[in-house]
PDB file of C-alpha atoms in Angstrom:
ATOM      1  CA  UNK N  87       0.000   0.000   0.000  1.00  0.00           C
ATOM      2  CA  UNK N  88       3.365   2.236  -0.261  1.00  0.00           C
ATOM      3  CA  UNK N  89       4.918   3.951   2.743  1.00  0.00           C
ATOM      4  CA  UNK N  90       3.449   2.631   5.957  1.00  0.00           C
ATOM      5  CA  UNK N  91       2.979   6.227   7.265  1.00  0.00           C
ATOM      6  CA  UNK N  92       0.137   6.373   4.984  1.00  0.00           C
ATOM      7  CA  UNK N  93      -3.154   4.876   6.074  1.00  0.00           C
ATOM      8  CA  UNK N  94      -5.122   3.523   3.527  1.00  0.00           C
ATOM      9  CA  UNK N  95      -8.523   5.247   1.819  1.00  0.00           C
ATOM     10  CA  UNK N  96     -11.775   3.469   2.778  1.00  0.00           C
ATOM     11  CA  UNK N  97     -14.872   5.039   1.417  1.00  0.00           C
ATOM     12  CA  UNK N  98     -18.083   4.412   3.357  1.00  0.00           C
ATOM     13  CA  UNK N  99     -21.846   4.252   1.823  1.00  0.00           C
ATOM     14  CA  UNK N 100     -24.923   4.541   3.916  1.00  0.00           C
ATOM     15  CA  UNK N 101     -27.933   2.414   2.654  1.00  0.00           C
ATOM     16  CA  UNK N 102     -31.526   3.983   2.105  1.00  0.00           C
ATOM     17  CA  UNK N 103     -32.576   6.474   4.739  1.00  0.00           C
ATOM     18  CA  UNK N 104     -29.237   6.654   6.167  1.00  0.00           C
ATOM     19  CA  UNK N 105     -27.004   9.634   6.001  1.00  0.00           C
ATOM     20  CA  UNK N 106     -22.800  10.212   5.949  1.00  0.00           C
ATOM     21  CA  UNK N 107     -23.025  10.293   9.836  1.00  0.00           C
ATOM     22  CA  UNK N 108     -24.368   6.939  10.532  1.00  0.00           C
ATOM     23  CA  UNK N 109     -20.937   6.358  10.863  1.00  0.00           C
ATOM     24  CA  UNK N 110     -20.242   8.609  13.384  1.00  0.00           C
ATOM     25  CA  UNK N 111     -19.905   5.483  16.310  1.00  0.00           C
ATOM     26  CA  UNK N 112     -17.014   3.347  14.076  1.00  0.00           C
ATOM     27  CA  UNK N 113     -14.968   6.090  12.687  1.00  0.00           C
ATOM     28  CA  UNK N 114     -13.073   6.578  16.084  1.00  0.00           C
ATOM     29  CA  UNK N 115     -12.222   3.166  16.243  1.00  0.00           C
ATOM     30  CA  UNK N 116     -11.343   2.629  12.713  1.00  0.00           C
ATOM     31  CA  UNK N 117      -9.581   6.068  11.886  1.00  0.00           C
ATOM     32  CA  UNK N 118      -5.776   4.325  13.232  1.00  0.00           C
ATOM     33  CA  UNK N 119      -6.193   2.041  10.315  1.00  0.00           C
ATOM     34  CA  UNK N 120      -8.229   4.007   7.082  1.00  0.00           C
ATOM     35  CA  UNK N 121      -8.827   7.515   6.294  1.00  0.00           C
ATOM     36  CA  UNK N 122     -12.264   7.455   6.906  1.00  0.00           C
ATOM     37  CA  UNK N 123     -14.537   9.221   4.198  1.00  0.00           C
ATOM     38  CA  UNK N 124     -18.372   9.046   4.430  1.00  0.00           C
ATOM     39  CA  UNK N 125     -20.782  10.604   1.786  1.00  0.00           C
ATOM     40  CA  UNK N 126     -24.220  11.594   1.395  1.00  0.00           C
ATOM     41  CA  UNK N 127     -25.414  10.096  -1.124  1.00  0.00           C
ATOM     42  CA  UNK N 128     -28.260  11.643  -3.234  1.00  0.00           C
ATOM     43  CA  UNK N 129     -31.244  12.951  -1.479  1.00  0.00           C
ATOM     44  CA  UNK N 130     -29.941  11.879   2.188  1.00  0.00           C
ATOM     45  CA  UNK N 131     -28.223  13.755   4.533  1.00  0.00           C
ATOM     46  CA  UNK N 132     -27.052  16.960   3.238  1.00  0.00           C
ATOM     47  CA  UNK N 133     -27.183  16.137  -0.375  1.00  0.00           C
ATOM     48  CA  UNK N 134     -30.052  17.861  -2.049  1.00  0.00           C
ATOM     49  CA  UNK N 135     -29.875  15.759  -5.392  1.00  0.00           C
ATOM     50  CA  UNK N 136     -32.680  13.888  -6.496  1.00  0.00           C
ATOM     51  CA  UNK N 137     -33.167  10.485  -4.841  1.00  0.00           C
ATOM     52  CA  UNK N 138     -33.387   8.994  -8.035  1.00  0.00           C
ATOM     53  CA  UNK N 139     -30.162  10.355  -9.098  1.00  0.00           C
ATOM     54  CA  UNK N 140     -27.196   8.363 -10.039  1.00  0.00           C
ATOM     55  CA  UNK N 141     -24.796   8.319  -7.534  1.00  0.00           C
ATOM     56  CA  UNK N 142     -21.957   6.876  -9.245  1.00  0.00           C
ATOM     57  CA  UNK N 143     -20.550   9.697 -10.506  1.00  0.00           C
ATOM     58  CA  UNK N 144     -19.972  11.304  -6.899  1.00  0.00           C
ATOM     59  CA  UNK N 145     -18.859   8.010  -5.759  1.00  0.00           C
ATOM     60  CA  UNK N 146     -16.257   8.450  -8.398  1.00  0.00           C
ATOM     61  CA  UNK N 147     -15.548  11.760  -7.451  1.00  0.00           C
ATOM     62  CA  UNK N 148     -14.884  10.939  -4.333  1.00  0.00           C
ATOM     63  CA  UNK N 149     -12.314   8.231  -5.229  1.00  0.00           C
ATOM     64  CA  UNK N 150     -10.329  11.348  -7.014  1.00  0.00           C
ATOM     65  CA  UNK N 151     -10.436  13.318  -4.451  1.00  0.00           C
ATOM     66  CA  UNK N 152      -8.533  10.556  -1.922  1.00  0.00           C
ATOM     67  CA  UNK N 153      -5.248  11.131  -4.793  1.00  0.00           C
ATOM     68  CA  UNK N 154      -4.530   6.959  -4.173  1.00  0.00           C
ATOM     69  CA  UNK N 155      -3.967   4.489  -6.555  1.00  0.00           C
ATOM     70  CA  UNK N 156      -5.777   2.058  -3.903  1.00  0.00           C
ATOM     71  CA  UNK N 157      -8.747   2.679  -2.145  1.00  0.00           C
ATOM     72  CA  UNK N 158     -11.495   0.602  -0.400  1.00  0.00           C
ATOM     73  CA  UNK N 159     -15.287   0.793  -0.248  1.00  0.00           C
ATOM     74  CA  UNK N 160     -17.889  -0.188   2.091  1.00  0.00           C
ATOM     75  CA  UNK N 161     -21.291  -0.091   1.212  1.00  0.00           C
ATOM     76  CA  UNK N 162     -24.474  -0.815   3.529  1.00  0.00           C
ATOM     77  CA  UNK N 163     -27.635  -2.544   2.236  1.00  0.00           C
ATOM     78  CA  UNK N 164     -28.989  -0.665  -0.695  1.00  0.00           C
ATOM     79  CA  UNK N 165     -25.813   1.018  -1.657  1.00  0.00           C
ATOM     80  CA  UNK N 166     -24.372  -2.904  -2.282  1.00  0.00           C
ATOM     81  CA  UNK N 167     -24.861  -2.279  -6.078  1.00  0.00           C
ATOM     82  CA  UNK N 168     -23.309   1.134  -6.259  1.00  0.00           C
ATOM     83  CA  UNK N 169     -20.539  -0.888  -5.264  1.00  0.00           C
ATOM     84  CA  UNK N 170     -20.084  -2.768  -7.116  1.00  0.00           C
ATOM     85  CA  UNK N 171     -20.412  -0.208 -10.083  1.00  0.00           C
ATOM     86  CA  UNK N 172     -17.615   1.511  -8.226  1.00  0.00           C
ATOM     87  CA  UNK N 173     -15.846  -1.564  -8.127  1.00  0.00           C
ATOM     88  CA  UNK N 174     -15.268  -1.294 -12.051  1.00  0.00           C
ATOM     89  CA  UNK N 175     -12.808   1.407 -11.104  1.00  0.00           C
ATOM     90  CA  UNK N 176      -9.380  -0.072 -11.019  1.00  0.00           C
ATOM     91  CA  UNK N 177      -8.327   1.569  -8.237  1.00  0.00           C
ATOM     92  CA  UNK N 178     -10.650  -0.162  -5.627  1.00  0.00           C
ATOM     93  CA  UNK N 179      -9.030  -3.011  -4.599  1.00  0.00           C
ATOM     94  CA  UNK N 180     -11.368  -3.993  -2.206  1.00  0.00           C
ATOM     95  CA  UNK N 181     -14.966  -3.794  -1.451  1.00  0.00           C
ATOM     96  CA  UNK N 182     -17.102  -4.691   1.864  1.00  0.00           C
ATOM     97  CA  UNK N 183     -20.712  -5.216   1.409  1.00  0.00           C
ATOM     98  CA  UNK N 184     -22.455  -5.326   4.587  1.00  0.00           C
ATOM     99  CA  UNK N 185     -26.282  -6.378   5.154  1.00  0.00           C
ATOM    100  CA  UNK N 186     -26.723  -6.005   0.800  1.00  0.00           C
ATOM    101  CA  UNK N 187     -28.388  -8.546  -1.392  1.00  0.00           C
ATOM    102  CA  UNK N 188     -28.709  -9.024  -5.061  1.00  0.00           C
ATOM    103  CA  UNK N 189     -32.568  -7.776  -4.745  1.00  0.00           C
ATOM    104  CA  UNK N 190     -33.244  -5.306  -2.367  1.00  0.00           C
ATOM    105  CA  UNK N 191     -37.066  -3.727  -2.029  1.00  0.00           C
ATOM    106  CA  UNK N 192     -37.925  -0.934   0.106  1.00  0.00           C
ATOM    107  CA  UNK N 193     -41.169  -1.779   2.177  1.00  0.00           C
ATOM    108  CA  UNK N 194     -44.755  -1.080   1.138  1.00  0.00           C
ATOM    109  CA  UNK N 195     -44.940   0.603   4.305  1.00  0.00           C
ATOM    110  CA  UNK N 196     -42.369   2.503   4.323  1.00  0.00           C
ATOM    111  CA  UNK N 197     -42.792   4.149   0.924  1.00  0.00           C
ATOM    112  CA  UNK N 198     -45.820   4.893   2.316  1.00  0.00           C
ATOM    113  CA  UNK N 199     -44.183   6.560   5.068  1.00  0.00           C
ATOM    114  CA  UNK N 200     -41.983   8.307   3.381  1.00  0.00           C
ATOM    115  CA  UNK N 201     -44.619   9.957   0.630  1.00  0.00           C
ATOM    116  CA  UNK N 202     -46.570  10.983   3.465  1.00  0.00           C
ATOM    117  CA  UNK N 203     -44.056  12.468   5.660  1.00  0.00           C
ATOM    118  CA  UNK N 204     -45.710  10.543   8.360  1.00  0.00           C
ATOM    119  CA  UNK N 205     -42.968   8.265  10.153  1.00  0.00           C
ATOM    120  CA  UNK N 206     -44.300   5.241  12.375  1.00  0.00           C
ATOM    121  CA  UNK N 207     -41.575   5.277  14.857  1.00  0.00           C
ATOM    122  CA  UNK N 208     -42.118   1.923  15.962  1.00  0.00           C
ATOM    123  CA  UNK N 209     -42.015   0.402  12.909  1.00  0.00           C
ATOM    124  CA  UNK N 210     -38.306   1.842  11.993  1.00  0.00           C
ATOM    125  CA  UNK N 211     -36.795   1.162  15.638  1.00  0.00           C
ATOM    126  CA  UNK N 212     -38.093  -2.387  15.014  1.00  0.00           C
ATOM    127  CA  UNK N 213     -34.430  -2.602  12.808  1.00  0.00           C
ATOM    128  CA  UNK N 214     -32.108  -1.735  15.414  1.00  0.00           C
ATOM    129  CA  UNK N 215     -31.590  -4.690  17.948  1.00  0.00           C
ATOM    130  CA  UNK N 216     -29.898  -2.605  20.656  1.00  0.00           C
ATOM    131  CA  UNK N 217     -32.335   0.426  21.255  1.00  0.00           C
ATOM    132  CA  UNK N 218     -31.041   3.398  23.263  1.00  0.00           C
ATOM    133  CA  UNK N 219     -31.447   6.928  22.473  1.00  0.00           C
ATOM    134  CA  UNK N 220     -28.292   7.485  19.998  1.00  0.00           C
ATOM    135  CA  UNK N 221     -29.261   5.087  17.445  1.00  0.00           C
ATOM    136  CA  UNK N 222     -32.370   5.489  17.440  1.00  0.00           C
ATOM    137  CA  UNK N 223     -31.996   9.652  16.954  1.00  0.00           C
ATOM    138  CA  UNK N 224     -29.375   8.816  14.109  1.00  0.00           C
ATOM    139  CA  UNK N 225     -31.716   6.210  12.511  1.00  0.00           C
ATOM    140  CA  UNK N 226     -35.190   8.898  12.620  1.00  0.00           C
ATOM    141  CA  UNK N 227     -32.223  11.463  11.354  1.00  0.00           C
ATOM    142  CA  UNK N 228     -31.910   9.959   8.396  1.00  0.00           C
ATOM    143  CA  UNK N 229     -34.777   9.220   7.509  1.00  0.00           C
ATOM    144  CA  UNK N 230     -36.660  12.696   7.966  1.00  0.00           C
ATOM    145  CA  UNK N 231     -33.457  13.779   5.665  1.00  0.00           C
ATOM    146  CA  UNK N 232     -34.757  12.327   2.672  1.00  0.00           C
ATOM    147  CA  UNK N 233     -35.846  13.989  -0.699  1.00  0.00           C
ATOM    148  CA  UNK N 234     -39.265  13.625  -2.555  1.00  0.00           C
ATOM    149  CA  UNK N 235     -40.147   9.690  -2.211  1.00  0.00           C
ATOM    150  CA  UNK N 236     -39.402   7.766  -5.465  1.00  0.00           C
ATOM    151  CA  UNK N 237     -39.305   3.732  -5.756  1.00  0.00           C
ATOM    152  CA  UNK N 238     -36.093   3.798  -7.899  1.00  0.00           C
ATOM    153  CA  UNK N 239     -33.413   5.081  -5.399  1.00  0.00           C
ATOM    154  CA  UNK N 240     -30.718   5.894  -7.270  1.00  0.00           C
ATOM    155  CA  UNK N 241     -31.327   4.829 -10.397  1.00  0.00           C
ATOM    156  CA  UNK N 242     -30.739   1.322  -9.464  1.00  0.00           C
ATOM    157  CA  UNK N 243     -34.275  -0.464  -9.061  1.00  0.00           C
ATOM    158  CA  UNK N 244     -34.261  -2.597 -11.983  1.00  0.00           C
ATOM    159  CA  UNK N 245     -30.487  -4.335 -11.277  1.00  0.00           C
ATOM    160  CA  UNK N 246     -30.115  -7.651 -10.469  1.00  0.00           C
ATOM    161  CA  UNK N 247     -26.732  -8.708 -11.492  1.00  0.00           C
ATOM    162  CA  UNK N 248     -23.273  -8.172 -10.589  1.00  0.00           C
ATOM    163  CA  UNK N 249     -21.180  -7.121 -13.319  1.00  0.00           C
ATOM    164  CA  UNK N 250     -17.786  -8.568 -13.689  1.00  0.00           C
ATOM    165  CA  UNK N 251     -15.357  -7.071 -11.382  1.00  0.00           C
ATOM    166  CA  UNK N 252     -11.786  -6.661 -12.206  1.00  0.00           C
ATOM    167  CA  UNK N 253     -10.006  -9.314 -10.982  1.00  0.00           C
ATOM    168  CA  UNK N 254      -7.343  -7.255  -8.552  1.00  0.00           C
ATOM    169  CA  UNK N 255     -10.533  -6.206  -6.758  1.00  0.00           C
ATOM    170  CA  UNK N 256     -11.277  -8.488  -3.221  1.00  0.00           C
ATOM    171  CA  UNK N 257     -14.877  -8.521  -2.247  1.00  0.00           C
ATOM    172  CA  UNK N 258     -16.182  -9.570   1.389  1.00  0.00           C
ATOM    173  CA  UNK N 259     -19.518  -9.848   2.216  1.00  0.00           C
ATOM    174  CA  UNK N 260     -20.399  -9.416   5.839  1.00  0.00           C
ATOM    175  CA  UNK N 261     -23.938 -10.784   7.149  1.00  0.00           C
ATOM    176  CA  UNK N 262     -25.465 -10.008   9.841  1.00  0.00           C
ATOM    177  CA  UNK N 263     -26.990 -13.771  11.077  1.00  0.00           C
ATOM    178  CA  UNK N 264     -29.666 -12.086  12.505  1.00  0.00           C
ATOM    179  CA  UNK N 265     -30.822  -9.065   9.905  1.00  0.00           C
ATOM    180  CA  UNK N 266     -34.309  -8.313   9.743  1.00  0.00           C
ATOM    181  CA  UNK N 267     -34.198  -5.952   6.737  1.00  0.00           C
ATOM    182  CA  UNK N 268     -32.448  -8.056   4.357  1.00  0.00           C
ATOM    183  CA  UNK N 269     -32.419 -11.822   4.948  1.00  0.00           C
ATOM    184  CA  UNK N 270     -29.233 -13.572   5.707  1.00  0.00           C
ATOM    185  CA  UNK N 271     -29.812 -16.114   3.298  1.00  0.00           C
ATOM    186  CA  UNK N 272     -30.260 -13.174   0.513  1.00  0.00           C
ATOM    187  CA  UNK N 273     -26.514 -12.120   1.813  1.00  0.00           C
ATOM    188  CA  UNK N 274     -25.580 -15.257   1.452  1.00  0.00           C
ATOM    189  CA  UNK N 275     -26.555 -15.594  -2.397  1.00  0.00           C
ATOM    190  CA  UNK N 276     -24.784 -12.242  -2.630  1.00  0.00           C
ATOM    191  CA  UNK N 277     -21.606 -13.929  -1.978  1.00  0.00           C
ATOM    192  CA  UNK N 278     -22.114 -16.489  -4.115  1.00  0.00           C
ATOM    193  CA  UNK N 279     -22.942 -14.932  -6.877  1.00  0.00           C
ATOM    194  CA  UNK N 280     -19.468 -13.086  -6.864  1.00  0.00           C
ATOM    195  CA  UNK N 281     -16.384 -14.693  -7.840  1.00  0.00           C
ATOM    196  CA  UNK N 282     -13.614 -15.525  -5.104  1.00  0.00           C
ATOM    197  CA  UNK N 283     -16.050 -13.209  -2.688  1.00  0.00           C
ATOM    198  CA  UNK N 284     -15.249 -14.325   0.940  1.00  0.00           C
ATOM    199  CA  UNK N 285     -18.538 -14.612   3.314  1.00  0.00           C
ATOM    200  CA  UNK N 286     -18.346 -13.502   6.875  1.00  0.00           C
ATOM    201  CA  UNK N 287     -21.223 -13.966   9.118  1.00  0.00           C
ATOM    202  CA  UNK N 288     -21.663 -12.039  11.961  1.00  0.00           C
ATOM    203  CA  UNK N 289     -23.220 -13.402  14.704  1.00  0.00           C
ATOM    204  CA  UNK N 290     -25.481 -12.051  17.333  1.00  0.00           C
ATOM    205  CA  UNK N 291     -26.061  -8.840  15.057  1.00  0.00           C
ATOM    206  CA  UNK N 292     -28.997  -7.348  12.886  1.00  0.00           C
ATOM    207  CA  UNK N 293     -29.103  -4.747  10.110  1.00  0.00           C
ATOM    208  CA  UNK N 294     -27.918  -2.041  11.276  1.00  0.00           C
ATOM    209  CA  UNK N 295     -24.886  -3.747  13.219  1.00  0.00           C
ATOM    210  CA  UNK N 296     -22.648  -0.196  12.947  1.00  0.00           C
ATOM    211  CA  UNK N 297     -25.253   1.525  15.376  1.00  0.00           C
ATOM    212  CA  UNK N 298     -25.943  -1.484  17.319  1.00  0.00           C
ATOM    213  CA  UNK N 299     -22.501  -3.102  17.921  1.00  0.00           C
ATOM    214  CA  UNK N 300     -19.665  -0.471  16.329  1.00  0.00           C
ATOM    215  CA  UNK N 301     -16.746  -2.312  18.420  1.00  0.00           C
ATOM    216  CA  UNK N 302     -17.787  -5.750  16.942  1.00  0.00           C
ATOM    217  CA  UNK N 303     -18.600  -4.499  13.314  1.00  0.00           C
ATOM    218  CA  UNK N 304     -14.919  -2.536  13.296  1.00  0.00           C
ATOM    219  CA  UNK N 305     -13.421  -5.467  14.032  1.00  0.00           C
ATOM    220  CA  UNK N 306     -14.689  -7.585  11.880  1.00  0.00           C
ATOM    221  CA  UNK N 307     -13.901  -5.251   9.252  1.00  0.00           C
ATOM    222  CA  UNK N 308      -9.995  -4.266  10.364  1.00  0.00           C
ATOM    223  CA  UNK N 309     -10.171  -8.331  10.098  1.00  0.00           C
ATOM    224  CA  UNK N 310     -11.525  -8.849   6.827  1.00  0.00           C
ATOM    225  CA  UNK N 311      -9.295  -5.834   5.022  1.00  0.00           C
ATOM    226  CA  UNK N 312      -6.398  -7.826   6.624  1.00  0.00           C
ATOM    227  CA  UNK N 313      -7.785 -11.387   4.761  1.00  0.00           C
ATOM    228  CA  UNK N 314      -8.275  -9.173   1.917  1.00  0.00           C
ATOM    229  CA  UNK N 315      -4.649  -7.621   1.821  1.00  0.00           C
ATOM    230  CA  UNK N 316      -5.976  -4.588   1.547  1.00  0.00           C
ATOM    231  CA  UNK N 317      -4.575  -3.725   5.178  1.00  0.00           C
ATOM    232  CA  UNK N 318      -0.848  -4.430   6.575  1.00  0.00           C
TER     233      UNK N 318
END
């Protein structure tokens, strides 16, 4: 990764309804290994594009901006597919999808929610298996961030297949055994359906396992850049 004085570049993506500081709790314990950069993507957070915008050219962007040959991404649930768009780059080498799937729908019920402005509280702390105050004020966050309410987030609604990554890129896909927003056995089939992926599950641990457990999640992923020799 060239001089050791230089921490590598990992790039972080929030899923749908999440925003860049959802990863507020891990970047403390994870900044001694990467620089650290989170995003908003489009229509979250502070980003006042279009939900249904593209997002791959700011993902892209973003990968200038770090100046490295070699940078890392890690993308939560929805933002899986983004990437692996990303991943087409040359200069990721490795990629960590976390909760993602090869088909990921947003609930009835929450479209619903979200084109009426009218969030059922209980319904969205029902993801987080640890509720205390801080995640569930960064989850609601999020969510009341987002732009007008559109089923094609990002563009990316009709994709179901992985494209062919380059084959210097290393791919781990981290499950959490006991998500209720995306199935493990859908994380699973993510895995499989990419080449030389490596599968990690991740026990004890539900969707949203950054806000729940951010000690156990950044360890499993200072562990898994190791495997993937993206980290010394």
């Amino acid at each position: 990764m060239g001089t050791k004085d230089i921490k590598p570049s990992l790039i972080f993506l929030h899923g749908f309804g999440g925003r860049s500081e959802q990863w507020s709790r891990v970047f403390p314990l994870l900044d001694n290994y990467f620089q650290c950069i989170a995003i908003d993507l489009p229509g979250h957070g502070k980003n006042k594009q279009s939900v249904a915008e593209s997002a791959n050219d700011l993902i892209i962007k973003t990968i200038d901006l770090t100046e490295a040959k070699e940078v890392a991404v890690l993308a939560h649930s929805y933002s899986g597919f983004l990437a692996l768009d990303a991943a087409l780059d040359s200069r990721v080498k490795w990629l960590c999808l976390v909760g993602s799937a090869l088909e990921i729908k947003i609930h009835p019920s929450l479209l619903l929610q979200w084109e009426k402005r009218e969030w059922d509280v209980n319904f969205i702390r029902s993801c987080l298996r640890k509720k205390d105050g801080l995640n569930e004020a960064e989850l609601f966050a999020g969510f009341k961030s987002l732009g007008s309410a559109t089923s094609n987030v990002w563009g990316i609604a009709d994709q179901r297949s992985v494209p062919l990554l380059p084959k210097t890129c290393q791919v781990t896909v981290l499950v959490p055994a006991l998500d209720r927003v995306v199935s493990p056995r859908k994380g699973r089939a993510l895995a499989e359906s990419i080449p030389n992926a490596t599968l990690k599950i991740l026990a004890d641990s539900d969707h949203y396992v950054h806000l729940d457990m951010p000690e156990y999640f950044s360890q499993h992923v200072i562990e898994a850049a190791i495997e993937a020799h993206y980290l010394e």
